[in-house]
Coordinates of C-alpha atoms in Angstrom, one line a residue:
Chain T
M1 CA -58.0 -3.1 112.9
R2 CA -61.3 -3.7 114.9
L3 CA -60.2 -7.5 115.2
T4 CA -56.8 -6.5 116.9
I5 CA -57.9 -4.3 119.6
P6 CA -60.0 -6.5 121.8
P7 CA -57.2 -9.2 122.1
L8 CA -54.6 -6.4 122.8
L9 CA -56.7 -4.8 125.4
A10 CA -57.1 -8.3 127.1
G11 CA -53.5 -8.8 126.9
A12 CA -52.8 -5.5 128.6
V13 CA -55.3 -6.2 131.3
L14 CA -54.0 -9.7 131.9
L15 CA -50.5 -8.5 131.8
A16 CA -51.4 -5.6 134.5
L17 CA -52.9 -8.4 136.6
A18 CA -50.0 -10.7 136.4
A19 CA -47.7 -7.7 137.3
V20 CA -49.7 -7.2 140.4
L21 CA -49.7 -10.7 141.5
N22 CA -45.9 -10.7 140.9
L23 CA -45.2 -7.7 142.8
E24 CA -47.3 -9.3 145.6
L25 CA -45.3 -12.5 145.4
A26 CA -42.0 -10.5 145.4
S27 CA -43.0 -8.5 148.4
G28 CA -43.5 -11.5 150.4
A29 CA -40.2 -13.0 149.4
L30 CA -38.3 -9.8 150.0
S31 CA -39.6 -9.4 153.5
R32 CA -37.9 -12.5 154.5
P33 CA -34.0 -12.6 154.9
Y34 CA -32.2 -14.2 152.0
D35 CA -31.9 -18.1 152.6
V36 CA -31.4 -21.2 150.7
L37 CA -34.0 -23.8 151.0
H38 CA -31.9 -26.9 150.0
V39 CA -28.2 -27.6 149.4
P40 CA -27.6 -30.9 147.4
A41 CA -24.8 -33.0 148.4
G42 CA -21.4 -32.6 146.9
A43 CA -20.8 -36.1 145.2
P44 CA -24.2 -36.2 143.1
A45 CA -23.7 -32.4 142.2
R46 CA -20.4 -33.3 140.7
V47 CA -21.8 -35.9 138.6
A48 CA -24.9 -33.9 137.5
A49 CA -22.7 -31.0 136.6
L50 CA -21.7 -32.9 133.3
G51 CA -18.5 -31.2 132.9
H52 CA -19.3 -27.9 134.1
R53 CA -18.4 -28.2 137.7
T54 CA -16.6 -25.1 138.0
T55 CA -19.5 -23.2 136.6
L56 CA -21.9 -25.0 138.9
S57 CA -19.6 -24.2 141.8
D58 CA -19.6 -20.4 140.8
L59 CA -23.5 -20.4 140.6
Y60 CA -23.5 -21.9 144.2
W61 CA -20.9 -19.4 145.1
L62 CA -23.0 -16.6 144.2
S63 CA -25.7 -18.0 146.4
T64 CA -23.3 -18.0 149.3
V65 CA -22.3 -14.7 148.5
Q66 CA -25.9 -13.4 148.8
Y67 CA -26.2 -15.5 151.9
I68 CA -23.2 -14.1 153.6
G69 CA -24.1 -10.5 152.7
E70 CA -27.7 -10.5 153.7
P71 CA -28.1 -7.7 156.2
R72 CA -30.5 -9.7 158.5
A73 CA -28.2 -12.6 158.5
D74 CA -27.8 -12.7 162.3
A75 CA -31.4 -13.0 162.9
R76 CA -31.8 -15.6 160.1
G77 CA -28.9 -17.9 161.3
W78 CA -25.8 -19.5 159.6
E79 CA -27.0 -23.0 159.3
K80 CA -26.7 -23.1 155.6
L81 CA -23.3 -21.6 155.2
F82 CA -21.3 -24.6 156.0
P83 CA -23.3 -26.9 153.6
L84 CA -23.1 -24.3 150.8
V85 CA -19.4 -23.9 151.1
D86 CA -18.7 -27.4 151.4
L87 CA -20.7 -28.0 148.3
V88 CA -19.1 -25.1 146.3
T89 CA -15.5 -26.6 147.3
D90 CA -16.6 -30.2 146.5
L91 CA -17.4 -29.0 142.9
D92 CA -14.2 -27.0 142.7
P93 CA -11.8 -28.0 145.6
R94 CA -9.5 -25.2 144.2
H95 CA -11.7 -22.5 145.2
G96 CA -9.3 -20.9 147.9
Y97 CA -11.4 -17.8 148.6
A98 CA -14.5 -19.9 149.4
Y99 CA -12.6 -21.6 152.2
Q100 CA -11.1 -18.5 153.6
T101 CA -14.4 -16.6 153.5
A102 CA -16.4 -19.3 155.2
G103 CA -13.6 -20.0 157.7
I104 CA -13.7 -16.3 158.9
V105 CA -17.5 -15.7 158.7
L106 CA -18.4 -19.1 160.5
S107 CA -15.8 -18.3 163.2
A108 CA -17.4 -14.7 163.7
A109 CA -20.9 -16.2 163.9
G110 CA -19.5 -18.5 166.8
R111 CA -19.7 -21.7 164.7
L112 CA -16.1 -22.7 165.7
D113 CA -16.4 -26.3 164.8
E114 CA -17.8 -25.7 161.1
S115 CA -15.0 -22.9 160.6
D116 CA -12.2 -25.4 161.7
R117 CA -13.8 -28.1 159.3
I118 CA -14.0 -25.9 156.4
L119 CA -10.3 -24.5 156.8
E120 CA -9.0 -28.1 157.5
K121 CA -10.7 -29.0 154.3
G122 CA -9.0 -26.2 152.5
I123 CA -5.6 -27.3 153.9
E124 CA -6.3 -30.9 152.7
K125 CA -7.9 -30.3 149.2
G126 CA -7.5 -26.5 148.5
P127 CA -4.7 -24.4 147.2
R128 CA -1.8 -23.9 149.6
W129 CA -3.0 -20.6 151.2
W130 CA -1.2 -19.5 154.5
T131 CA -4.4 -18.0 155.7
F132 CA -6.1 -21.6 156.3
P133 CA -3.9 -22.5 159.1
Y134 CA -3.5 -19.1 160.3
Y135 CA -7.1 -18.7 160.9
L136 CA -7.3 -22.1 162.4
A137 CA -4.4 -20.9 164.9
F138 CA -6.6 -17.9 165.5
N139 CA -9.7 -20.1 166.4
A140 CA -7.7 -22.4 168.6
W141 CA -5.8 -19.6 170.6
F142 CA -8.2 -16.8 170.8
Y143 CA -11.6 -18.4 171.2
R144 CA -10.5 -21.8 172.6
G145 CA -7.6 -20.8 174.7
D146 CA -5.9 -23.9 173.2
F147 CA -2.3 -22.6 172.9
A148 CA -0.9 -26.1 171.7
A149 CA -3.3 -26.3 168.8
G150 CA -2.8 -22.6 167.9
A151 CA 1.0 -23.1 168.0
R152 CA 0.8 -26.3 165.6
W153 CA -1.4 -24.3 163.2
A154 CA 0.6 -21.1 163.4
E155 CA 3.8 -23.2 162.7
L156 CA 1.9 -24.9 159.5
A157 CA 1.0 -21.2 158.4
A158 CA 4.5 -20.0 158.8
R159 CA 6.0 -22.9 156.6
T160 CA 3.4 -22.0 153.8
P161 CA 4.9 -20.1 150.9
G162 CA 3.9 -16.6 150.9
A163 CA 3.3 -16.3 154.7
S164 CA 4.3 -13.1 156.8
P165 CA 7.4 -13.4 159.1
N166 CA 5.1 -12.2 161.9
I167 CA 3.5 -15.7 161.9
S168 CA 6.9 -17.5 162.8
H169 CA 6.9 -15.1 165.9
L170 CA 3.4 -15.8 166.8
A171 CA 4.0 -19.7 166.5
V172 CA 6.9 -19.5 169.1
S173 CA 4.9 -17.2 171.3
L174 CA 2.0 -19.4 171.4
A175 CA 4.2 -22.6 171.8
S176 CA 5.4 -20.7 175.1
K177 CA 1.7 -20.0 176.0
S178 CA 2.4 -16.2 176.0
G179 CA 0.1 -15.0 173.1
T180 CA -0.8 -11.5 173.7
P181 CA -3.9 -9.4 172.5
E182 CA -1.4 -7.3 170.5
Q183 CA -0.4 -10.5 168.6
A184 CA -4.1 -11.3 168.0
I185 CA -4.5 -7.6 166.5
T186 CA -1.4 -8.2 164.4
L187 CA -2.8 -11.6 163.2
L188 CA -6.3 -10.2 162.4
R189 CA -4.7 -7.2 160.4
E190 CA -2.4 -9.6 158.5
L191 CA -5.7 -11.6 157.6
K192 CA -7.4 -8.6 156.5
R193 CA -4.8 -7.6 154.1
A194 CA -5.5 -11.1 152.4
V195 CA -9.2 -10.4 152.1
H196 CA -10.7 -8.6 149.0
D197 CA -14.4 -8.1 150.1
E198 CA -16.3 -5.9 152.6
A199 CA -18.4 -8.4 154.1
T200 CA -15.6 -10.7 155.2
A201 CA -13.4 -7.7 156.2
G202 CA -16.5 -6.5 158.3
R203 CA -16.5 -9.9 160.1
L204 CA -12.6 -9.6 160.7
D205 CA -13.2 -5.9 162.2
E206 CA -15.8 -7.5 164.7
Q207 CA -13.1 -9.8 165.7
L208 CA -10.6 -7.1 165.9
K209 CA -12.8 -5.3 168.2
L210 CA -12.6 -8.2 170.6
A211 CA -8.7 -8.1 170.5
Y212 CA -8.8 -4.3 171.4
L213 CA -11.2 -5.2 174.1
E214 CA -8.9 -7.7 175.4
R215 CA -5.9 -5.7 175.2
D216 CA -7.5 -2.6 176.9
A217 CA -9.0 -4.8 179.7
Q218 CA -5.6 -6.3 180.3
A219 CA -3.9 -2.8 180.4
L220 CA -6.6 -1.6 182.8
E221 CA -6.3 -4.7 185.0
R222 CA -2.6 -4.0 185.4
L223 CA -3.3 -0.6 186.4
V224 CA -6.0 -1.8 188.9
A225 CA -3.2 -3.7 190.6
A226 CA -1.1 -0.7 190.8
F227 CA -3.8 1.2 192.3
R228 CA -4.4 -1.5 194.8
E229 CA -0.7 -1.5 195.7
R230 CA -0.6 2.3 196.0
T231 CA -3.7 2.8 198.0
G232 CA -4.0 -0.4 199.8
R233 CA -7.5 -0.6 199.1
E234 CA -9.9 -2.1 196.4
L235 CA -11.0 -0.1 193.5
R236 CA -14.6 0.8 193.4
D237 CA -14.8 2.3 189.9
L238 CA -12.5 2.7 186.8
D239 CA -12.7 6.5 187.1
E240 CA -10.6 6.2 190.3
L241 CA -7.6 5.2 188.1
V242 CA -8.0 8.6 186.3
Q243 CA -8.5 10.5 189.7
A244 CA -5.3 8.7 191.0
G245 CA -3.2 9.9 187.9
L246 CA -2.5 6.4 186.7
L247 CA -4.6 7.2 183.6
E248 CA -5.3 10.3 181.5
A249 CA -8.7 9.1 180.4
L250 CA -10.5 5.9 180.1
P251 CA -10.1 4.3 176.6
P252 CA -13.3 3.9 174.5
D253 CA -15.1 0.5 174.4
P254 CA -14.7 -0.7 170.8
F255 CA -18.5 -2.1 171.3
G256 CA -19.7 1.4 171.8
G257 CA -20.3 0.9 175.6
R258 CA -17.8 1.6 178.4
Y259 CA -15.2 -0.3 180.5
V260 CA -16.4 -1.2 184.0
W261 CA -14.7 -2.8 186.9
V262 CA -16.4 -6.1 188.3
A263 CA -15.1 -6.7 191.7
S264 CA -16.7 -10.1 192.0
A265 CA -15.1 -11.5 189.0
N266 CA -11.8 -9.4 189.7
E267 CA -11.7 -8.3 186.1
V268 CA -12.4 -5.5 183.5
Q269 CA -15.4 -5.9 181.2
S270 CA -17.2 -4.1 178.4
S271 CA -20.6 -3.0 179.6
V272 CA -22.0 -4.2 176.2
N273 CA -20.0 -7.4 175.5
P274 CA -19.0 -10.1 178.0
F275 CA -16.1 -11.3 175.9
R276 CA -12.8 -12.0 177.9
F277 CA -9.9 -14.2 176.5
R278 CA -10.2 -17.6 178.6
L279 CA -8.1 -20.5 178.9
H280 CA -10.5 -23.4 178.7
A281 CA -11.1 -26.7 177.1
R282 CA -12.6 -27.3 173.6
R283 CA -16.3 -26.4 173.3
H284 CA -18.5 -25.8 170.1
R285 CA -19.4 -22.1 170.9
P286 CA -17.0 -19.4 172.1
S287 CA -17.9 -17.6 175.2
F288 CA -18.8 -14.2 173.7
Q289 CA -21.6 -12.5 171.9
Y290 CA -21.4 -9.4 169.8
Q291 CA -24.7 -7.6 170.6
L292 CA -26.3 -6.6 174.0
P293 CA -29.3 -8.9 174.3
R294 CA -32.7 -7.2 174.0
G295 CA -34.3 -5.9 176.9
L296 CA -31.2 -6.1 179.1
T297 CA -31.2 -2.8 181.2
D298 CA -28.4 -3.8 183.7
P299 CA -25.5 -4.5 181.4
I300 CA -23.3 -6.4 183.8
P301 CA -24.6 -9.1 186.0
P302 CA -26.0 -11.8 183.5
L303 CA -23.0 -11.3 181.1
L304 CA -20.6 -11.9 183.8
R305 CA -21.2 -15.7 184.2
R306 CA -18.4 -17.5 182.4
P307 CA -17.4 -21.2 182.3
D308 CA -15.0 -22.4 184.7
P309 CA -11.5 -21.8 183.6
V310 CA -9.6 -24.9 182.7
P311 CA -6.0 -24.5 184.1
E312 CA -4.1 -26.2 181.5
A313 CA -4.9 -26.2 177.8
S314 CA -4.8 -29.0 175.5
T315 CA -1.4 -30.7 175.3
S316 CA -2.3 -33.4 172.9
A317 CA 0.6 -33.0 170.4
P318 CA 4.2 -32.0 171.2
W319 CA 5.5 -28.7 169.9
T320 CA 8.4 -28.6 167.6
P321 CA 10.0 -25.2 167.3
L322 CA 10.5 -23.9 163.5
P323 CA 13.8 -24.3 162.2
G324 CA 16.0 -21.2 162.9
L325 CA 13.5 -20.1 165.6
E326 CA 14.3 -22.5 168.6
T327 CA 14.4 -19.3 170.9
P328 CA 11.6 -16.9 170.9
P329 CA 12.5 -13.6 169.4
P330 CA 12.9 -10.5 171.6
Chain V
M1 CA -12.6 -33.9 96.8
T2 CA -14.3 -31.2 94.7
K3 CA -17.7 -32.9 95.0
I4 CA -17.2 -33.3 98.7
L5 CA -16.4 -29.5 99.1
A6 CA -19.3 -28.6 97.1
I7 CA -21.7 -30.5 99.3
A8 CA -20.0 -29.1 102.3
S9 CA -20.5 -25.5 101.0
V10 CA -24.4 -26.4 100.4
A11 CA -24.6 -27.6 104.1
I12 CA -22.9 -24.3 105.4
R13 CA -25.5 -22.4 103.4
E14 CA -28.3 -24.4 104.7
A15 CA -27.0 -24.1 108.2
I16 CA -26.8 -20.3 108.0
R17 CA -30.3 -20.1 106.7
Q18 CA -31.7 -22.1 109.5
R19 CA -32.9 -19.8 112.3
L20 CA -32.2 -22.3 115.2
A21 CA -28.5 -22.0 114.9
V22 CA -28.5 -18.2 114.8
N23 CA -30.9 -17.9 117.8
L24 CA -28.6 -20.3 119.8
L25 CA -25.5 -18.2 118.8
V26 CA -27.2 -15.0 119.7
F27 CA -28.3 -16.4 123.2
A28 CA -24.7 -17.8 123.6
L29 CA -23.2 -14.5 122.7
A30 CA -25.5 -12.6 125.1
L31 CA -24.6 -14.9 128.0
V32 CA -20.8 -14.5 127.3
A33 CA -21.2 -10.7 127.4
A34 CA -23.4 -10.9 130.5
S35 CA -20.7 -12.9 132.5
L36 CA -19.0 -9.3 132.9
T37 CA -22.1 -8.1 134.7
I38 CA -22.9 -11.4 136.5
S39 CA -19.3 -11.6 138.0
A40 CA -20.0 -8.1 139.6
L41 CA -22.2 -10.0 142.0
T42 CA -19.5 -11.8 143.6
F43 CA -16.8 -10.8 145.9
G44 CA -13.1 -12.0 145.4
E45 CA -12.7 -13.8 142.3
Q46 CA -14.4 -12.1 139.5
Y47 CA -12.0 -13.6 136.7
R48 CA -13.2 -17.1 137.4
I49 CA -17.0 -16.1 137.1
I50 CA -16.3 -14.5 133.8
V51 CA -14.3 -17.5 132.5
D52 CA -16.4 -20.3 133.7
L53 CA -19.9 -18.7 132.5
G54 CA -18.0 -17.7 129.2
L55 CA -16.7 -21.1 128.4
S56 CA -19.8 -22.9 129.8
S57 CA -22.1 -21.0 127.6
M58 CA -19.8 -21.5 124.5
E59 CA -19.5 -25.2 125.1
L60 CA -23.3 -25.8 125.9
F61 CA -24.5 -23.7 123.0
G62 CA -21.8 -25.1 120.8
T63 CA -22.8 -28.7 121.5
L64 CA -26.5 -27.8 120.9
I65 CA -25.9 -26.4 117.4
A66 CA -23.8 -29.4 116.7
T67 CA -26.6 -31.7 118.0
F68 CA -29.6 -30.1 116.3
L69 CA -27.9 -29.2 112.8
G70 CA -26.3 -32.5 112.9
A71 CA -29.5 -34.5 113.7
G72 CA -31.0 -33.1 110.6
L73 CA -28.0 -33.2 108.4
I74 CA -29.0 -36.5 106.5
A75 CA -32.5 -37.3 108.1
R76 CA -33.9 -34.1 106.9
D77 CA -32.7 -34.5 103.4
V78 CA -34.3 -38.1 103.2
E79 CA -37.4 -36.9 104.8
R80 CA -37.6 -34.0 102.1
R81 CA -36.5 -36.3 99.5
S82 CA -33.8 -33.8 98.4
V83 CA -31.0 -36.4 98.8
Y84 CA -32.2 -38.1 95.5
P85 CA -31.0 -35.7 93.1
V86 CA -27.6 -35.8 94.9
I87 CA -27.0 -39.4 95.0
A88 CA -28.3 -39.7 91.5
K89 CA -25.2 -37.9 90.5
P90 CA -21.8 -39.6 90.3
V91 CA -21.2 -39.0 94.1
S92 CA -21.0 -42.0 96.3
R93 CA -22.9 -42.0 99.6
G94 CA -19.7 -41.9 101.5
Q95 CA -18.7 -38.6 100.0
Y96 CA -22.1 -37.2 100.5
V97 CA -21.8 -38.1 104.1
V98 CA -18.5 -36.7 104.5
G99 CA -19.4 -33.6 102.5
R100 CA -22.4 -32.8 104.7
Y101 CA -20.4 -33.5 107.9
L102 CA -17.5 -31.1 106.8
G103 CA -20.1 -28.3 106.1
L104 CA -21.6 -28.9 109.7
L105 CA -17.9 -28.8 111.1
A106 CA -17.3 -25.6 109.1
T107 CA -20.5 -24.1 110.7
T108 CA -19.8 -25.2 114.4
T109 CA -16.2 -23.9 114.0
L110 CA -17.5 -20.6 112.6
N111 CA -20.0 -20.3 115.4
L112 CA -17.3 -21.0 118.0
L113 CA -14.9 -18.4 116.5
V114 CA -17.6 -15.7 116.7
M115 CA -18.4 -16.9 120.3
A116 CA -14.6 -16.8 121.2
L117 CA -14.1 -13.4 119.8
V118 CA -16.9 -12.0 122.1
F119 CA -15.4 -13.8 125.0
A120 CA -11.9 -12.7 124.4
A121 CA -13.2 -9.1 124.2
V122 CA -14.9 -9.5 127.5
L123 CA -11.7 -10.9 129.1
A124 CA -9.7 -8.1 127.5
V125 CA -11.9 -5.4 129.0
Y126 CA -12.0 -7.1 132.3
T127 CA -8.0 -7.7 132.4
G128 CA -7.3 -4.6 130.8
G129 CA -5.2 -6.2 127.7
L130 CA -4.5 -9.3 125.9
G131 CA -2.1 -10.7 128.6
F132 CA -4.6 -13.7 129.1
L133 CA -3.4 -15.1 125.7
H134 CA -0.1 -15.8 127.2
E135 CA -1.1 -16.6 130.8
T136 CA -3.8 -19.2 129.8
P137 CA -4.3 -21.9 127.6
F138 CA -7.0 -19.8 125.6
L139 CA -6.1 -21.2 122.3
L140 CA -5.7 -24.9 123.4
V141 CA -9.1 -24.5 125.2
L142 CA -10.6 -23.4 121.8
S143 CA -9.0 -26.1 120.1
A144 CA -10.4 -28.9 122.4
M145 CA -13.8 -27.3 122.0
V146 CA -13.5 -27.5 118.1
V147 CA -12.6 -31.2 118.5
Q148 CA -15.5 -31.7 121.0
F149 CA -18.1 -30.2 118.7
A150 CA -16.5 -32.2 115.7
M151 CA -17.0 -35.4 118.0
V152 CA -20.7 -34.4 118.8
A153 CA -21.3 -33.5 115.1
A154 CA -20.1 -36.9 114.2
V155 CA -22.5 -38.7 116.5
A156 CA -25.2 -36.6 115.3
T157 CA -24.5 -37.2 111.6
F158 CA -24.3 -41.0 112.5
F159 CA -27.7 -41.2 114.0
S160 CA -29.1 -38.9 111.2
A161 CA -27.8 -41.5 108.7
F162 CA -30.5 -44.1 109.7
T163 CA -33.1 -42.4 111.8
T164 CA -35.4 -39.4 112.0
T165 CA -34.3 -36.0 112.9
T166 CA -36.0 -35.8 116.4
L167 CA -34.6 -39.3 117.3
A168 CA -31.2 -38.4 116.1
A169 CA -31.2 -35.4 118.5
I170 CA -32.4 -37.4 121.4
F171 CA -29.7 -40.2 121.0
T172 CA -26.9 -37.5 120.4
L173 CA -27.8 -35.6 123.4
S174 CA -28.0 -39.0 125.6
L175 CA -24.4 -39.7 124.2
V176 CA -23.4 -36.3 125.0
V177 CA -24.6 -36.9 128.7
A178 CA -23.0 -40.4 128.7
G179 CA -19.8 -38.9 127.4
H180 CA -19.5 -36.6 130.4
L181 CA -20.5 -39.3 132.9
A182 CA -18.3 -42.0 131.5
S183 CA -15.4 -41.6 133.5
D184 CA -17.5 -41.4 136.8
L185 CA -19.5 -44.5 135.7
V186 CA -16.4 -46.7 134.8
R187 CA -15.1 -46.2 138.2
Y188 CA -18.5 -47.1 139.9
W189 CA -19.0 -50.1 137.8
A190 CA -15.5 -51.4 138.7
T191 CA -16.6 -51.6 142.1
K192 CA -19.5 -54.0 141.2
G193 CA -17.6 -57.0 140.1
V194 CA -15.3 -58.1 137.3
W195 CA -17.9 -58.4 134.7
A196 CA -19.6 -55.3 135.5
G197 CA -16.1 -53.7 135.4
R198 CA -15.3 -55.0 132.0
L199 CA -18.9 -54.0 130.7
G200 CA -18.3 -50.6 131.9
T201 CA -14.7 -50.3 130.3
A202 CA -16.2 -51.5 126.9
L203 CA -18.9 -48.9 127.2
Y204 CA -16.3 -46.3 128.3
A205 CA -14.5 -47.1 125.1
V206 CA -17.5 -46.7 122.8
V207 CA -19.2 -43.3 124.2
P208 CA -17.5 -40.1 123.4
N209 CA -15.1 -39.2 126.3
L210 CA -15.8 -35.3 126.3
E211 CA -14.5 -34.9 129.8
A212 CA -11.0 -35.8 128.3
L213 CA -11.4 -32.5 126.3
N214 CA -12.6 -30.3 129.1
L215 CA -10.0 -27.7 129.7
K216 CA -12.3 -25.2 131.4
E217 CA -10.5 -25.5 134.7
A218 CA -7.0 -25.0 133.3
M219 CA -8.3 -21.7 131.8
V220 CA -9.9 -20.8 135.3
Y221 CA -6.6 -21.5 137.2
K222 CA -4.2 -20.5 134.5
D223 CA -2.8 -24.0 134.5
A224 CA -0.2 -25.2 132.0
V225 CA -1.5 -27.8 129.7
A226 CA 1.1 -30.6 129.0
G227 CA 2.3 -30.7 125.4
S228 CA 1.3 -34.4 124.9
F229 CA -2.2 -33.2 125.1
A230 CA -2.3 -32.0 121.3
V231 CA -1.4 -35.7 120.6
T232 CA -3.5 -37.7 123.1
G233 CA -6.5 -35.4 123.9
L234 CA -6.9 -33.7 120.6
G235 CA -5.8 -36.8 118.8
Y236 CA -8.3 -39.0 120.6
G237 CA -11.0 -36.5 119.6
V238 CA -10.1 -36.6 115.8
A239 CA -9.8 -40.3 115.8
Y240 CA -13.1 -40.8 117.6
A241 CA -14.9 -38.4 115.3
G242 CA -13.3 -39.9 112.1
A243 CA -14.3 -43.5 113.3
V244 CA -18.0 -42.5 113.9
L245 CA -18.1 -40.7 110.7
A246 CA -16.9 -43.9 108.9
F247 CA -19.6 -45.9 110.6
A248 CA -22.2 -43.3 109.5
A249 CA -21.0 -43.6 106.0
A250 CA -21.1 -47.3 106.1
V251 CA -24.6 -47.4 107.7
F252 CA -26.0 -44.7 105.0
G253 CA -24.4 -46.7 102.2
R254 CA -26.4 -49.7 103.1
R255 CA -29.5 -47.8 103.7
D256 CA -32.5 -48.6 101.5
L257 CA -33.8 -45.3 100.4
R258 CA -36.8 -46.4 98.1

């Protein structure tokens, strides 16, 4: 009995020491946002999986889920999301949900080119999901102002089995360069029905807010024009619309700020988010950001700078109306 | 036949007594059951995580059981000299090898059935019924695994017939890896010239093509498996295992046991 007590005590002391050190290590790791240090290339990973490709794909997918769900993701950045999902879909090209989730999250993070690439890969190698071209249409139209490309993708989405009839209407509308914010809202709501997780739905909600913002701003600008016509003078403040009886009350800003009239830009803006739909040439980042930059006290002036509008969007490919939808629906 | 069955039953009893196989089985069962919990970490497609982890665990641990039990199947008997009283009786060396192999095959199949029962229970809990038995090629996937383990066991028995337990295990695991890489390597070698392509094709024919029996993806995506698979896929595996076993009997027949 005496012989067993000293080793037991020593074991207990060493275990306690190890636990303290381990907790110290864990606190260091937990203080940083979840990140992935290295993402292997798809081709060697396929070989190294030794017949367990879908399982390896799932393990990297679980890592991707944590990467997306990290609460401090915006501070960390999204550099590894595309390589991770590229690897997941190299290992298992039929993993449809991976394409869809990455397409939405990358777009919401402002990484439009990567969003397009993963969605196009989904169309080429993945299952036939209408959501891939549908979201490509949204990227092209809403963020890039490229009606022609948006119409092409919307047409492809409409032709994919299981697609909603609303998509055909959107395709026709985009082809005639008359996409409206209401259609963007419908499009995003359609996509939200195809999403089964909160993280991706949250990203779609962020983009829905942009569509609401655009819808409200356009409606307010129409009222500003009516105000000018009625009074023969320029509007100083949006509250004047209420005072003139043109509006019961100003709609709430979906981003938590307030709508303001910016006379120099001749448009309505949110006080906390500079996004407005623009027609412009292809560029990597969309002309918006979700949060008010830190330390900004005057919400308007720096956010109002916008790229010069390009009068005509891309006309690279001719538009062919969908069979049976040669004329736009009423 | 009676002699072969008697030797097989001894091999089964030996395998059950070995703690290694039991430990591997317990670990595999724990992993299969844990797939239900692990799948909760994802969003979207939980079913695929359960199926992938479950089937991979079954295949991985089944292969390890076949390898380690097979590696010691004959080599351990020779090292312990327990083979002498058997071959001193009117039992041919071929019958001895086949009997031992059949015992091993029964053990790996029994292990697989236990794992499959737990896997089916997990799937039934997740899907809320046994509908997956009709919607997926579940039984065909299990049959393919039985044949895969039969091939691995035959390879392990072959090496066990002329070398030590450790070396037989190493050689078998190497061939299992080669078997999964074969289809990739033959394509790669074909791009390196005519002779490299021929050599690659020759090696492809020799190593066990375990990828041919990999139906995990069909189970994940609920794909229908062609009826011809029962002849080509399973038939290939049975023929390969039989051929390797015949070589094992031939090698052991000529082995000098003095």
